[in-house]
CSV table of C-alpha atoms in Angstrom, one decimal:
chain,number,residue,atom,x,y,z
A,119,ARG,CA,0.0,0.0,0.0
A,120,PHE,CA,2.8,2.4,0.8
A,121,LYS,CA,4.6,1.6,-2.4
A,122,LEU,CA,1.9,3.4,-4.4
A,123,VAL,CA,1.9,6.6,-2.4
A,124,PRO,CA,5.0,8.1,-4.1
A,125,LEU,CA,3.5,7.3,-7.5
A,126,GLN,CA,0.2,8.9,-6.5
A,127,ILE,CA,2.1,12.1,-5.3
A,128,LEU,CA,4.0,12.2,-8.6
A,129,PHE,CA,0.8,12.1,-10.7
A,130,CYS,CA,-0.8,14.8,-8.6
A,131,ILE,CA,2.1,17.1,-8.9
A,132,ALA,CA,2.2,16.5,-12.7
A,133,PHE,CA,-1.5,17.2,-13.0
A,134,PHE,CA,-1.4,20.5,-11.1
A,135,ILE,CA,1.6,21.9,-12.9
A,136,SER,CA,0.5,20.9,-16.4
A,137,CYS,CA,-2.5,23.2,-16.6
A,138,THR,CA,-1.2,26.5,-15.3
A,139,GLU,CA,-2.0,28.8,-18.4
A,140,ASN,CA,-5.4,30.3,-18.9
A,141,LEU,CA,-7.0,29.6,-22.2
A,142,ASN,CA,-7.8,32.6,-24.5
A,143,PHE,CA,-10.7,31.8,-26.9
A,144,ASN,CA,-10.3,35.2,-28.6
A,145,GLN,CA,-7.2,33.8,-30.4
A,146,ILE,CA,-9.3,31.1,-32.2
A,147,ASN,CA,-10.2,31.9,-35.8
A,148,LEU,CA,-13.2,29.6,-36.2
A,149,GLU,CA,-14.9,29.4,-39.6
A,150,LEU,CA,-17.9,27.1,-40.0
A,151,GLU,CA,-19.0,25.7,-43.4
A,152,PRO,CA,-22.1,23.6,-42.9
A,153,THR,CA,-24.1,22.1,-45.8
A,154,ILE,CA,-27.9,21.6,-46.0
A,155,ASN,CA,-29.5,19.0,-48.3
A,156,VAL,CA,-33.1,19.5,-49.3
A,157,PRO,CA,-35.5,18.1,-51.9
A,158,ILE,CA,-36.6,20.8,-54.4
A,159,VAL,CA,-38.8,19.4,-57.2
A,160,TYR,CA,-40.5,16.1,-57.7
A,161,PHE,CA,-43.3,15.2,-60.1
A,162,GLU,CA,-44.5,12.4,-62.3
A,163,LEU,CA,-46.1,12.7,-65.7
A,164,ASN,CA,-47.9,10.0,-67.7
A,165,GLN,CA,-48.9,9.9,-71.4
A,166,ASN,CA,-52.3,11.6,-70.6
A,167,ASN,CA,-50.4,14.8,-69.4
A,168,PHE,CA,-49.2,15.2,-73.0
A,169,LEU,CA,-52.6,14.7,-74.7
A,170,ASP,CA,-55.5,17.1,-74.9
A,171,GLU,CA,-59.2,16.1,-74.7
A,172,PHE,CA,-59.0,15.0,-78.4
A,173,ASN,CA,-55.9,12.9,-77.8
A,174,GLN,CA,-53.8,15.3,-79.7
A,175,GLU,CA,-50.2,15.7,-78.4
A,176,ILE,CA,-49.3,18.7,-76.3
A,177,SER,CA,-45.8,19.9,-77.1
A,178,ALA,CA,-44.9,21.1,-73.6
A,179,VAL,CA,-45.9,20.7,-70.0
A,180,SER,CA,-44.8,23.1,-67.2
A,181,ASP,CA,-44.5,22.6,-63.5
A,182,ILE,CA,-44.0,25.4,-61.0
A,183,THR,CA,-42.7,24.5,-57.6
A,184,VAL,CA,-42.6,27.0,-54.7
A,185,PHE,CA,-39.2,27.4,-53.2
A,186,ARG,CA,-39.3,28.9,-49.7
A,187,ILE,CA,-35.9,27.9,-48.3
A,188,LEU,CA,-34.4,31.3,-49.2
A,189,GLU,CA,-36.9,33.1,-47.0
A,190,THR,CA,-34.6,32.4,-44.1
A,191,THR,CA,-32.3,35.5,-43.5
A,192,VAL,CA,-29.5,33.4,-42.0
A,193,LEU,CA,-29.4,31.3,-45.2
A,194,LYS,CA,-29.5,34.3,-47.5
A,195,GLU,CA,-26.7,36.1,-45.7
A,196,ASN,CA,-24.4,33.0,-45.5
A,197,LEU,CA,-25.1,31.1,-48.7
A,198,ILE,CA,-22.0,30.8,-50.9
A,199,GLU,CA,-22.9,28.0,-53.4
A,200,LEU,CA,-25.8,25.8,-54.4
A,201,LYS,CA,-25.5,22.5,-56.2
A,202,ILE,CA,-28.7,21.0,-57.6
A,203,ASP,CA,-28.8,17.3,-58.6
A,204,PHE,CA,-31.3,16.3,-61.2
A,205,GLU,CA,-32.6,12.7,-61.7
A,206,VAL,CA,-34.9,11.7,-64.5
A,207,GLU,CA,-36.6,8.5,-65.4
A,208,ASN,CA,-38.0,8.5,-68.9
A,209,GLY,CA,-40.3,5.5,-69.4
A,210,PHE,CA,-41.5,6.8,-72.8
A,211,ASN,CA,-40.2,5.6,-76.1
A,212,ARG,CA,-39.8,9.3,-77.0
A,213,MET,CA,-37.1,11.9,-76.3
A,214,PHE,CA,-37.8,14.8,-74.0
A,215,LEU,CA,-36.1,18.2,-73.6
A,216,VAL,CA,-36.1,19.7,-70.1
A,217,LYS,CA,-35.7,23.4,-69.4
A,218,MET,CA,-35.5,24.7,-65.9
A,219,PHE,CA,-35.7,28.3,-64.6
A,220,ILE,CA,-35.6,29.8,-61.2
A,221,LEU,CA,-38.0,32.7,-60.7
A,222,ASP,CA,-38.6,35.5,-58.3
A,223,ASP,CA,-42.1,36.7,-57.1
A,224,ASN,CA,-42.5,38.8,-60.3
A,225,ASP,CA,-41.7,35.9,-62.7
A,226,ASN,CA,-38.3,37.4,-63.5
A,227,ILE,CA,-35.8,34.7,-64.2
A,228,THR,CA,-33.0,34.7,-61.6
A,229,HIS,CA,-31.2,31.7,-62.9
A,230,THR,CA,-31.4,29.4,-66.0
A,231,PHE,CA,-29.9,25.9,-66.2
A,232,ASN,CA,-28.6,24.4,-69.4
A,233,GLN,CA,-31.3,22.4,-71.3
A,234,PHE,CA,-31.3,18.6,-70.7
A,235,THR,CA,-32.0,16.1,-73.5
A,236,ILE,CA,-33.5,12.9,-72.1
A,237,GLU,CA,-33.3,10.1,-74.6
A,238,ALA,CA,-36.1,7.6,-75.0
A,239,GLY,CA,-36.2,4.9,-72.4
A,240,ASP,CA,-33.4,6.5,-70.3
A,241,LEU,CA,-34.3,5.5,-66.7
A,242,ASN,CA,-31.1,6.8,-65.1
A,243,TYR,CA,-30.4,10.3,-66.4
A,244,THR,CA,-28.5,12.5,-63.9
A,245,ALA,CA,-27.1,16.0,-64.1
A,246,THR,CA,-25.8,18.6,-61.7
A,247,GLY,CA,-26.2,22.4,-61.9
A,248,THR,CA,-24.1,24.8,-59.8
A,249,ILE,CA,-24.9,28.3,-58.7
A,250,LEU,CA,-22.1,30.5,-57.2
A,251,ILE,CA,-23.8,33.3,-55.2
A,252,GLU,CA,-21.0,35.8,-55.7
A,253,ASN,CA,-21.7,35.6,-59.5
A,254,THR,CA,-25.5,35.6,-59.4
A,255,SER,CA,-26.6,37.5,-56.3
A,256,GLU,CA,-30.1,38.0,-57.8
A,257,PHE,CA,-30.6,34.3,-57.1
A,258,LEU,CA,-31.2,35.2,-53.5
A,259,ASN,CA,-34.6,36.6,-54.5
A,260,SER,CA,-35.8,33.3,-55.9
A,261,THR,CA,-39.1,31.8,-54.8
A,262,ARG,CA,-40.0,29.3,-57.4
A,263,PHE,CA,-38.7,26.7,-59.9
A,264,ARG,CA,-40.3,26.4,-63.3
A,265,THR,CA,-39.6,23.1,-65.2
A,266,ASP,CA,-40.7,22.8,-68.8
A,267,ILE,CA,-40.9,19.3,-70.2
A,268,ILE,CA,-40.9,19.5,-74.0
A,269,LEU,CA,-42.0,16.6,-76.2
A,270,PRO,CA,-40.5,17.2,-79.7
A,271,PRO,CA,-42.8,16.0,-82.6
A,272,THR,CA,-42.0,12.7,-84.2
A,273,ALA,CA,-43.8,10.1,-86.4
A,274,THR,CA,-44.5,8.0,-83.3
A,275,ASN,CA,-47.7,9.3,-81.5
A,276,LEU,CA,-48.4,8.7,-77.9
A,277,ASN,CA,-51.0,6.0,-77.2
A,278,PRO,CA,-53.5,7.0,-74.4
A,279,ASN,CA,-54.0,3.4,-73.5
A,280,ILE,CA,-50.4,2.5,-72.9
A,281,GLU,CA,-49.2,3.7,-69.5
A,282,LYS,CA,-45.8,5.5,-69.7
A,283,ILE,CA,-44.2,7.4,-66.8
A,284,PHE,CA,-41.8,10.3,-66.7
A,285,LYS,CA,-40.3,11.1,-63.3
A,286,PHE,CA,-38.4,14.2,-62.4
A,287,ARG,CA,-36.7,14.9,-59.1
A,288,SER,CA,-34.1,17.3,-57.9
A,289,SER,CA,-32.4,18.0,-54.6
A,290,GLY,CA,-30.2,20.9,-53.5
A,291,THR,CA,-27.0,21.1,-51.5
A,292,PHE,CA,-26.6,24.5,-49.9
A,293,TYR,CA,-23.1,25.4,-48.9
A,294,LEU,CA,-22.9,28.0,-46.1
A,295,ARG,CA,-20.0,29.9,-44.5
A,296,PHE,CA,-20.3,31.6,-41.1
């Protein structure tokens, strides 16, 4: 029992003299860069969405999705970049063109993405669009996404009795700096 006493005293002395300086948190330069992932747009279309009441093809269908995440002041003030991932499943035997615009409350375009061409039967189409806020600060006024799905004319007409599905989804990764 007495053999451990000198060892215990040595540990106590080392413990007390090792932490003699005060910590100064003012010297820390802390920069946080969190990311936020959110779904943005999702919709499904079938062959009837591209046919009128007389079964004549409609050349384009538009979807407008409300985009409210930029209403947060903290996000607006600290957003540096946004990456949007697009995924499309085209179950049709026809090609589609996809145009996507980001709009403000007055329908002014705040950002336009490059047009996508989705080949017939492509069930795994993916693309990514990037927005750097320092280059497009008007994007911070965005409130809605408009997606135009365009069906170019061909000799093959859509059959209202054969179920076909077109799925569109997108998600955004918001990069922040505090």
